[in-house]
mmCIF file of C-alpha atoms in Angstrom:
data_model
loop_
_atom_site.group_PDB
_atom_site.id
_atom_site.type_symbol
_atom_site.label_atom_id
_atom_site.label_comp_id
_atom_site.label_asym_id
_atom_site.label_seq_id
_atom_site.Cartn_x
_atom_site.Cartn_y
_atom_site.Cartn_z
ATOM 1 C CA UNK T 1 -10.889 10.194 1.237
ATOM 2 C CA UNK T 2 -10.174 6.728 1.705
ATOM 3 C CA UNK T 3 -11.823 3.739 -0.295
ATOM 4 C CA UNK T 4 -14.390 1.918 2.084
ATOM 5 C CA UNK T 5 -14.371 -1.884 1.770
ATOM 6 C CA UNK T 6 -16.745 -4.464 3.279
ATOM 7 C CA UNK T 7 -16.990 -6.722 5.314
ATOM 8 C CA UNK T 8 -14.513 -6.145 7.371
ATOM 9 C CA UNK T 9 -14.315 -9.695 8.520
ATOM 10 C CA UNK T 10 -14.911 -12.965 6.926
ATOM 11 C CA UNK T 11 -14.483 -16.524 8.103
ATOM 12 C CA UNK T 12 -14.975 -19.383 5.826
ATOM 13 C CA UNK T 13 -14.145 -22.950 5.738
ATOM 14 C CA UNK T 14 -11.645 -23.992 3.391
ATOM 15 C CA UNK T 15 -13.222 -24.294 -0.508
ATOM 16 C CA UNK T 16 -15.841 -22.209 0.238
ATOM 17 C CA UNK T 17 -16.003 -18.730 -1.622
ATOM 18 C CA UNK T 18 -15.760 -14.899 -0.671
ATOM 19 C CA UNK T 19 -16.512 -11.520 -2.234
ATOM 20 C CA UNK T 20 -14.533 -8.306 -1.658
ATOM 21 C CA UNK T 21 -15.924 -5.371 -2.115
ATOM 22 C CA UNK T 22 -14.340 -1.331 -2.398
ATOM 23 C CA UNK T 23 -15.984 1.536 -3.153
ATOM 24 C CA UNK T 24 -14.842 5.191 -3.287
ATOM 25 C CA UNK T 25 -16.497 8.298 -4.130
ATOM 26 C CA UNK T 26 -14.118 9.808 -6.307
ATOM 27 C CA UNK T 27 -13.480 9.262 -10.093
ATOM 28 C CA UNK T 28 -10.791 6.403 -9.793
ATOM 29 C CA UNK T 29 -7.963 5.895 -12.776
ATOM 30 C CA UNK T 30 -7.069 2.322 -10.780
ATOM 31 C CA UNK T 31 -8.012 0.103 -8.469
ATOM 32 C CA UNK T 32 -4.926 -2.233 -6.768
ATOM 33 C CA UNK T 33 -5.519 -5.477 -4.267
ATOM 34 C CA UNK T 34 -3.319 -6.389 -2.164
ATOM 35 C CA UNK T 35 -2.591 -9.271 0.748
ATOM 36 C CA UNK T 36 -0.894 -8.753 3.941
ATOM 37 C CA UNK T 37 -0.615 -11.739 6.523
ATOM 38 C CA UNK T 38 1.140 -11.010 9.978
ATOM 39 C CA UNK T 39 3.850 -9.353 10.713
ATOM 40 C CA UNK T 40 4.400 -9.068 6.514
ATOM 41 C CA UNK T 41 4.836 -6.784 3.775
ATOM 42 C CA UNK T 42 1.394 -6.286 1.471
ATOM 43 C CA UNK T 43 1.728 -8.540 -1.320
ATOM 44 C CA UNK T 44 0.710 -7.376 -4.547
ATOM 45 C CA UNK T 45 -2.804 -9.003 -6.284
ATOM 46 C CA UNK T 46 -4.194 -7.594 -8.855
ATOM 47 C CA UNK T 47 -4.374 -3.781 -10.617
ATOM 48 C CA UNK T 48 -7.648 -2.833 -12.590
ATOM 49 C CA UNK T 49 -7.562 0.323 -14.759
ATOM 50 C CA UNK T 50 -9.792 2.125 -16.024
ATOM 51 C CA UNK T 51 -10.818 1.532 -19.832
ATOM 52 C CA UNK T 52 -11.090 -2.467 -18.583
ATOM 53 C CA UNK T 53 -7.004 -3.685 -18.497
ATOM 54 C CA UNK T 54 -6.342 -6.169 -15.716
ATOM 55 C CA UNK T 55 -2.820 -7.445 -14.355
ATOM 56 C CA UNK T 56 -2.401 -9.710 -11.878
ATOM 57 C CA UNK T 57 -2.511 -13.310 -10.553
ATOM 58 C CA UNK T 58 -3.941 -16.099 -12.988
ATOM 59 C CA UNK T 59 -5.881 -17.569 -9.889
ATOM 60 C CA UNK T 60 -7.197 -14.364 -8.613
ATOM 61 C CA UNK T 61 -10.450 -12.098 -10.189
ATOM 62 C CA UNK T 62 -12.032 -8.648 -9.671
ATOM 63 C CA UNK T 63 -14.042 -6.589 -11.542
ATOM 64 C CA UNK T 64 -14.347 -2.604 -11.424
ATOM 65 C CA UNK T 65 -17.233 -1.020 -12.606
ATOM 66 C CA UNK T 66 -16.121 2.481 -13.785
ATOM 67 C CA UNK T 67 -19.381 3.742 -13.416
ATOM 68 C CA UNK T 68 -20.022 3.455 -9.967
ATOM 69 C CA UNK T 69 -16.748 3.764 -9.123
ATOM 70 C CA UNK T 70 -16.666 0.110 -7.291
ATOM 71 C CA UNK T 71 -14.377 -3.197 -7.370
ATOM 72 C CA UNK T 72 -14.994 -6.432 -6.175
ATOM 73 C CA UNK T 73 -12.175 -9.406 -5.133
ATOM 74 C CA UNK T 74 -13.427 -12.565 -5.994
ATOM 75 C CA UNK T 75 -12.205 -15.478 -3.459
ATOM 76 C CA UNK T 76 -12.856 -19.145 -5.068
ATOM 77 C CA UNK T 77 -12.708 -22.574 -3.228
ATOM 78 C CA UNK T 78 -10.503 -20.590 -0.489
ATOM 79 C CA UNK T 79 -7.170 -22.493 0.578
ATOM 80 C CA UNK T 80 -5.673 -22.146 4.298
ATOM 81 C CA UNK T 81 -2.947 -20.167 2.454
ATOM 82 C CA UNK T 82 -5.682 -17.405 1.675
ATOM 83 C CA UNK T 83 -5.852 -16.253 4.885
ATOM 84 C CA UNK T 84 -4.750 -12.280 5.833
ATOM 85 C CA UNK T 85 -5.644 -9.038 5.346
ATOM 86 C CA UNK T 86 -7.020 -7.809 2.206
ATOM 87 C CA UNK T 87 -6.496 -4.342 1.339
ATOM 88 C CA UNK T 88 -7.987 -2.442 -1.721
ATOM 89 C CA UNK T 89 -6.201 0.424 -2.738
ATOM 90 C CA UNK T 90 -7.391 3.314 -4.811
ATOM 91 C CA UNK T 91 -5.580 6.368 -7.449
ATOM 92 C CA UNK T 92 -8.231 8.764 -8.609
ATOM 93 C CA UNK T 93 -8.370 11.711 -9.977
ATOM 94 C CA UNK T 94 -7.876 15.230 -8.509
ATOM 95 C CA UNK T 95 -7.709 18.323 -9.994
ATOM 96 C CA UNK T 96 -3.598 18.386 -10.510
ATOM 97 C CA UNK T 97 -3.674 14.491 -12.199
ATOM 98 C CA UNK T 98 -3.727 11.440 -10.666
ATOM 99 C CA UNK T 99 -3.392 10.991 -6.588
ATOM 100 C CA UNK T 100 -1.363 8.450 -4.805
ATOM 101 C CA UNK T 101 -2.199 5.245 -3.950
ATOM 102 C CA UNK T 102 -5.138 5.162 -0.917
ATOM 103 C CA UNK T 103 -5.873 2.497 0.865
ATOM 104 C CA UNK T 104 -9.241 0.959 2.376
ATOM 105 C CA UNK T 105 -8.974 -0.098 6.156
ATOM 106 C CA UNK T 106 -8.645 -3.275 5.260
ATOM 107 C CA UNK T 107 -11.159 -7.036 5.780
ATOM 108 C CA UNK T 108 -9.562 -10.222 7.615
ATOM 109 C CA UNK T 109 -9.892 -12.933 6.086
ATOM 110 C CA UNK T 110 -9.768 -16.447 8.028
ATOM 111 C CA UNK T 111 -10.033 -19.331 6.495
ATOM 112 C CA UNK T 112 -10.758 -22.442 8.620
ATOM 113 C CA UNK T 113 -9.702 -26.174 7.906
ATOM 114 C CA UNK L 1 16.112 -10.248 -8.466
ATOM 115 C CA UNK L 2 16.232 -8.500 -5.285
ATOM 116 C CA UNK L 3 13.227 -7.004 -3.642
ATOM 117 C CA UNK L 4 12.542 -3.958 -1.951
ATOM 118 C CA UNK L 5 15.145 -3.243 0.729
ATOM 119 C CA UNK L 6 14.397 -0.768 3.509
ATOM 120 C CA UNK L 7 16.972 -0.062 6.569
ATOM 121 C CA UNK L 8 16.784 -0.102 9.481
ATOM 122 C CA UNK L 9 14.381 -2.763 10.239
ATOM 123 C CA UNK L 10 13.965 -1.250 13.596
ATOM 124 C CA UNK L 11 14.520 1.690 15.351
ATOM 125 C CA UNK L 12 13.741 3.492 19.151
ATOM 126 C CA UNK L 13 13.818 7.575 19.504
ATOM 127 C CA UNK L 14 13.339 9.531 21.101
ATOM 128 C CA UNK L 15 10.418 12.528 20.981
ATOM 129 C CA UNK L 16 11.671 15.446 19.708
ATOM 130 C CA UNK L 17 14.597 13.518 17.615
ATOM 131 C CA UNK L 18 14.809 13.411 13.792
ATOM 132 C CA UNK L 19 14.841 10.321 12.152
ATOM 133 C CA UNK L 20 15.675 9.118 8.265
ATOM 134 C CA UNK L 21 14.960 5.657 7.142
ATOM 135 C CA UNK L 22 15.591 4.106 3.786
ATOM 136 C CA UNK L 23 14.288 2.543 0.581
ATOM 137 C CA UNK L 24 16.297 0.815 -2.072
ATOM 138 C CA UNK L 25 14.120 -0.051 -5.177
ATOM 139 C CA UNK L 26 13.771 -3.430 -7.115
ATOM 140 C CA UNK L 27 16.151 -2.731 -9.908
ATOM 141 C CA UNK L 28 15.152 -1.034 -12.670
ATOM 142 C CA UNK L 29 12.064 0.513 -11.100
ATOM 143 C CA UNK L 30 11.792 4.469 -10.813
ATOM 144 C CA UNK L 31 9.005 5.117 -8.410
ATOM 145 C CA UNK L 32 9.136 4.927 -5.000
ATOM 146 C CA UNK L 33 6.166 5.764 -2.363
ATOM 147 C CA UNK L 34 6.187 5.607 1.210
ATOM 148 C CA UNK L 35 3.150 4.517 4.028
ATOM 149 C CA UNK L 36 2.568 4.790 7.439
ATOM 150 C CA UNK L 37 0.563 2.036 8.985
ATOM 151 C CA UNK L 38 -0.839 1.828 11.892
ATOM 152 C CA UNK L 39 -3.415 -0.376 13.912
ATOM 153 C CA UNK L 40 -5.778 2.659 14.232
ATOM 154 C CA UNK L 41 -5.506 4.448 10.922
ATOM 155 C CA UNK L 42 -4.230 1.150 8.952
ATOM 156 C CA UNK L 43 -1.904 2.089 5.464
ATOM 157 C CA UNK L 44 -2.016 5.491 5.054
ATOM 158 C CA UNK L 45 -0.023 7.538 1.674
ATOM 159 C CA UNK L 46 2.716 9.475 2.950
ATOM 160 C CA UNK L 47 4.322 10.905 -0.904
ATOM 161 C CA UNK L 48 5.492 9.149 -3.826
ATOM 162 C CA UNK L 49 8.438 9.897 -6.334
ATOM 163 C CA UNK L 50 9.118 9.228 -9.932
ATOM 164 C CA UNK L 51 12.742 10.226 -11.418
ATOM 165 C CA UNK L 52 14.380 11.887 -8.170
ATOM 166 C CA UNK L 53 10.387 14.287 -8.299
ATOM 167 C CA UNK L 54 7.751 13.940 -5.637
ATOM 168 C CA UNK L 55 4.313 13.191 -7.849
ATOM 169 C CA UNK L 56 1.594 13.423 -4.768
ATOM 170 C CA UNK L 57 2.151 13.864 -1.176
ATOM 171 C CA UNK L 58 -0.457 12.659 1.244
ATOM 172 C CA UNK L 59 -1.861 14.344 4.186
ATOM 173 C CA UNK L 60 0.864 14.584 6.331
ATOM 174 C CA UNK L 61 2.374 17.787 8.261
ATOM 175 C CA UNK L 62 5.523 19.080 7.103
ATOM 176 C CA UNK L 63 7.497 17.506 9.431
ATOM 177 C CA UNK L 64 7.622 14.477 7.314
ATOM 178 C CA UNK L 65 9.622 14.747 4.072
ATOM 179 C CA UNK L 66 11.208 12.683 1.883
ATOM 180 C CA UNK L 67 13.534 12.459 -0.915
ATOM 181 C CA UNK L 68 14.893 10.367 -4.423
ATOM 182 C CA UNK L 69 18.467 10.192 -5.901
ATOM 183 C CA UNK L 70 19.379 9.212 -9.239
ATOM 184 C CA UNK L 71 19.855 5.910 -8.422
ATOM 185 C CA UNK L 72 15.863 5.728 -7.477
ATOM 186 C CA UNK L 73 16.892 4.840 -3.678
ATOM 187 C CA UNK L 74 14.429 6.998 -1.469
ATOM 188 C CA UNK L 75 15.056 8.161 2.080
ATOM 189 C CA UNK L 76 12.137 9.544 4.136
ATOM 190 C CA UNK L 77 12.587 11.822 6.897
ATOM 191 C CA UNK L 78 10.643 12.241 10.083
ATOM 192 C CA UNK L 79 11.811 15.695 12.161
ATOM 193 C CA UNK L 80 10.407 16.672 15.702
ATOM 194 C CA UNK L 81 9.150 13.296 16.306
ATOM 195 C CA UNK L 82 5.977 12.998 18.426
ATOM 196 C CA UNK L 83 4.570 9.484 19.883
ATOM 197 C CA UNK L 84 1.912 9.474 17.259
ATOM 198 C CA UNK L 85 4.948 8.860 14.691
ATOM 199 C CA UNK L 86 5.235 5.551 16.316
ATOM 200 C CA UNK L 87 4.467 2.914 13.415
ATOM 201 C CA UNK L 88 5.269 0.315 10.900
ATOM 202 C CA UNK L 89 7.208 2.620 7.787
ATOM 203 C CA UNK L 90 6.622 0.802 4.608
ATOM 204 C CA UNK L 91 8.408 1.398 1.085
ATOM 205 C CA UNK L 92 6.670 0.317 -2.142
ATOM 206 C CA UNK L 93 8.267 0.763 -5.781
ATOM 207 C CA UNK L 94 6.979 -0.039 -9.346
ATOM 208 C CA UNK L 95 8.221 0.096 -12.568
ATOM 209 C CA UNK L 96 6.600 3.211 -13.705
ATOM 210 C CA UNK L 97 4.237 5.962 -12.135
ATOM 211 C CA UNK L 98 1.140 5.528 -10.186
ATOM 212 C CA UNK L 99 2.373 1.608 -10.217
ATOM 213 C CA UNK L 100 0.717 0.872 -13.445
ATOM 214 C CA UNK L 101 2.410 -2.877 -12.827
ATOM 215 C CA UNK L 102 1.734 -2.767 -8.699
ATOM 216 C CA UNK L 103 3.610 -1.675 -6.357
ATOM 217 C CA UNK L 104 6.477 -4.416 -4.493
ATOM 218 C CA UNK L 105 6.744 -3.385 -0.937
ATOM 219 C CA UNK L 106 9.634 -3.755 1.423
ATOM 220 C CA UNK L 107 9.241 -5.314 5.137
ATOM 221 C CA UNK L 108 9.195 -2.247 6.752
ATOM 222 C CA UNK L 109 10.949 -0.172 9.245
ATOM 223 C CA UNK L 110 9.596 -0.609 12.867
ATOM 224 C CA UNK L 111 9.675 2.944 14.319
ATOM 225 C CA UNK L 112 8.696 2.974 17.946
ATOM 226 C CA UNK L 113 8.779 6.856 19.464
ATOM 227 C CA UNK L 114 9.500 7.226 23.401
#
């Protein structure tokens, strides 16, 4: 079962803010973010783990709650350059160890001058 | 450092060919997974591997199978293909397992079944 993020679209000006948000129904070990523009590769954010450890970009923030299985990407005073597909991505638990890496369907982000 | 290679970048078959594409890691990393995306079904987990082993495999029929040599390059391979197999192949590797540090992907390999 795949994560399920929302909204699945966003348009903002440029400097305003945007949330993120993933949620899956499974006990996750990790949550990734990642950023795909057109006709690109995903580009890695930020990973989450559980027990609170966070890697990623200085400029970029999430929190995972552990507890209700959730993560948020938090956008702040949004530049042009922010603009793409956001993809959360998900490794939970199963009943052999830790599953591969599932992906939400995605929310496009536009940013507007 | 160089980044995730995959080869070809695109590629036409045929249905009912067999096709292999390929995946050359960032240097140094040992785990390779591959992805199918699509507009329809978006990125969807095809397997992973860690040290020439497959750790998961996603919900794919057999016809898709893949591989990992010593070297940590990764070839996937695609038998019997149908026009549903028509997508956007994409290789990520990270250092370790379950890409504790992220996962790098490659551009892609453009399959386009006819």
């Amino acid at each position: 079962q795949q994560p399920v993020q929302s909204p699945q679209a966003v348009i903002l000006r440029e400097g305003e803010d945007a949330v993120i948000n993933c949620s899956s129904s499974k006990a996750l070990y990790s949550v990734h973010w990642y950023r795909q523009k057109h006709g690109e590769a995903p580009v890695f954010l930020m990973i989450l783990l559980k027990g609170g450890e966070q890697k990623g970009h200085e400029k970029i923030s999430a929190s995972f709650n552990e507890k209700k299985q959730q993560s948020s990407l938090y956008l702040t005073a949004s530049q042009l350059s922010y603009s793409g597909t956001y993809f959360c991505g998900a490794i939970s638990y199963s009943g052999g160890g830790a599953d591969g890496l599932t992906f939400g369907k995605g929310t496009h982000l536009i940013i507007q001058p | 450092k160089a980044g995730v290679t995959q080869t070809p970048r695109y590629l036409i078959k045929t249905r009912g060919q067999q096709v292999t594409l390929s995946c050359s890691p960032i240097s140094g990393h040992r785990s390779v997974s591959w992805y199918q995306q699509t507009p329809g079904q978006g990125l969807q987990f095809l397997f992973e591997y860690f040290s020439e082993t497959q750790r998961n495999k996603g919900n794919f029929p057999g016809r898709f199978s893949g591989r990992q040599f010593s070297n940590s390059r990764s070839e996937m391979n695609v038998s019997t293909l149908e026009l549903g197999d028509s997508a956007l192949y994409l290789c990520a590797s990270s250092l370790w397992g379950q890409g504790s540090n992220g996962y790098t992907f490659g551009s892609g390999t453009r399959l386009t079944v006819v």
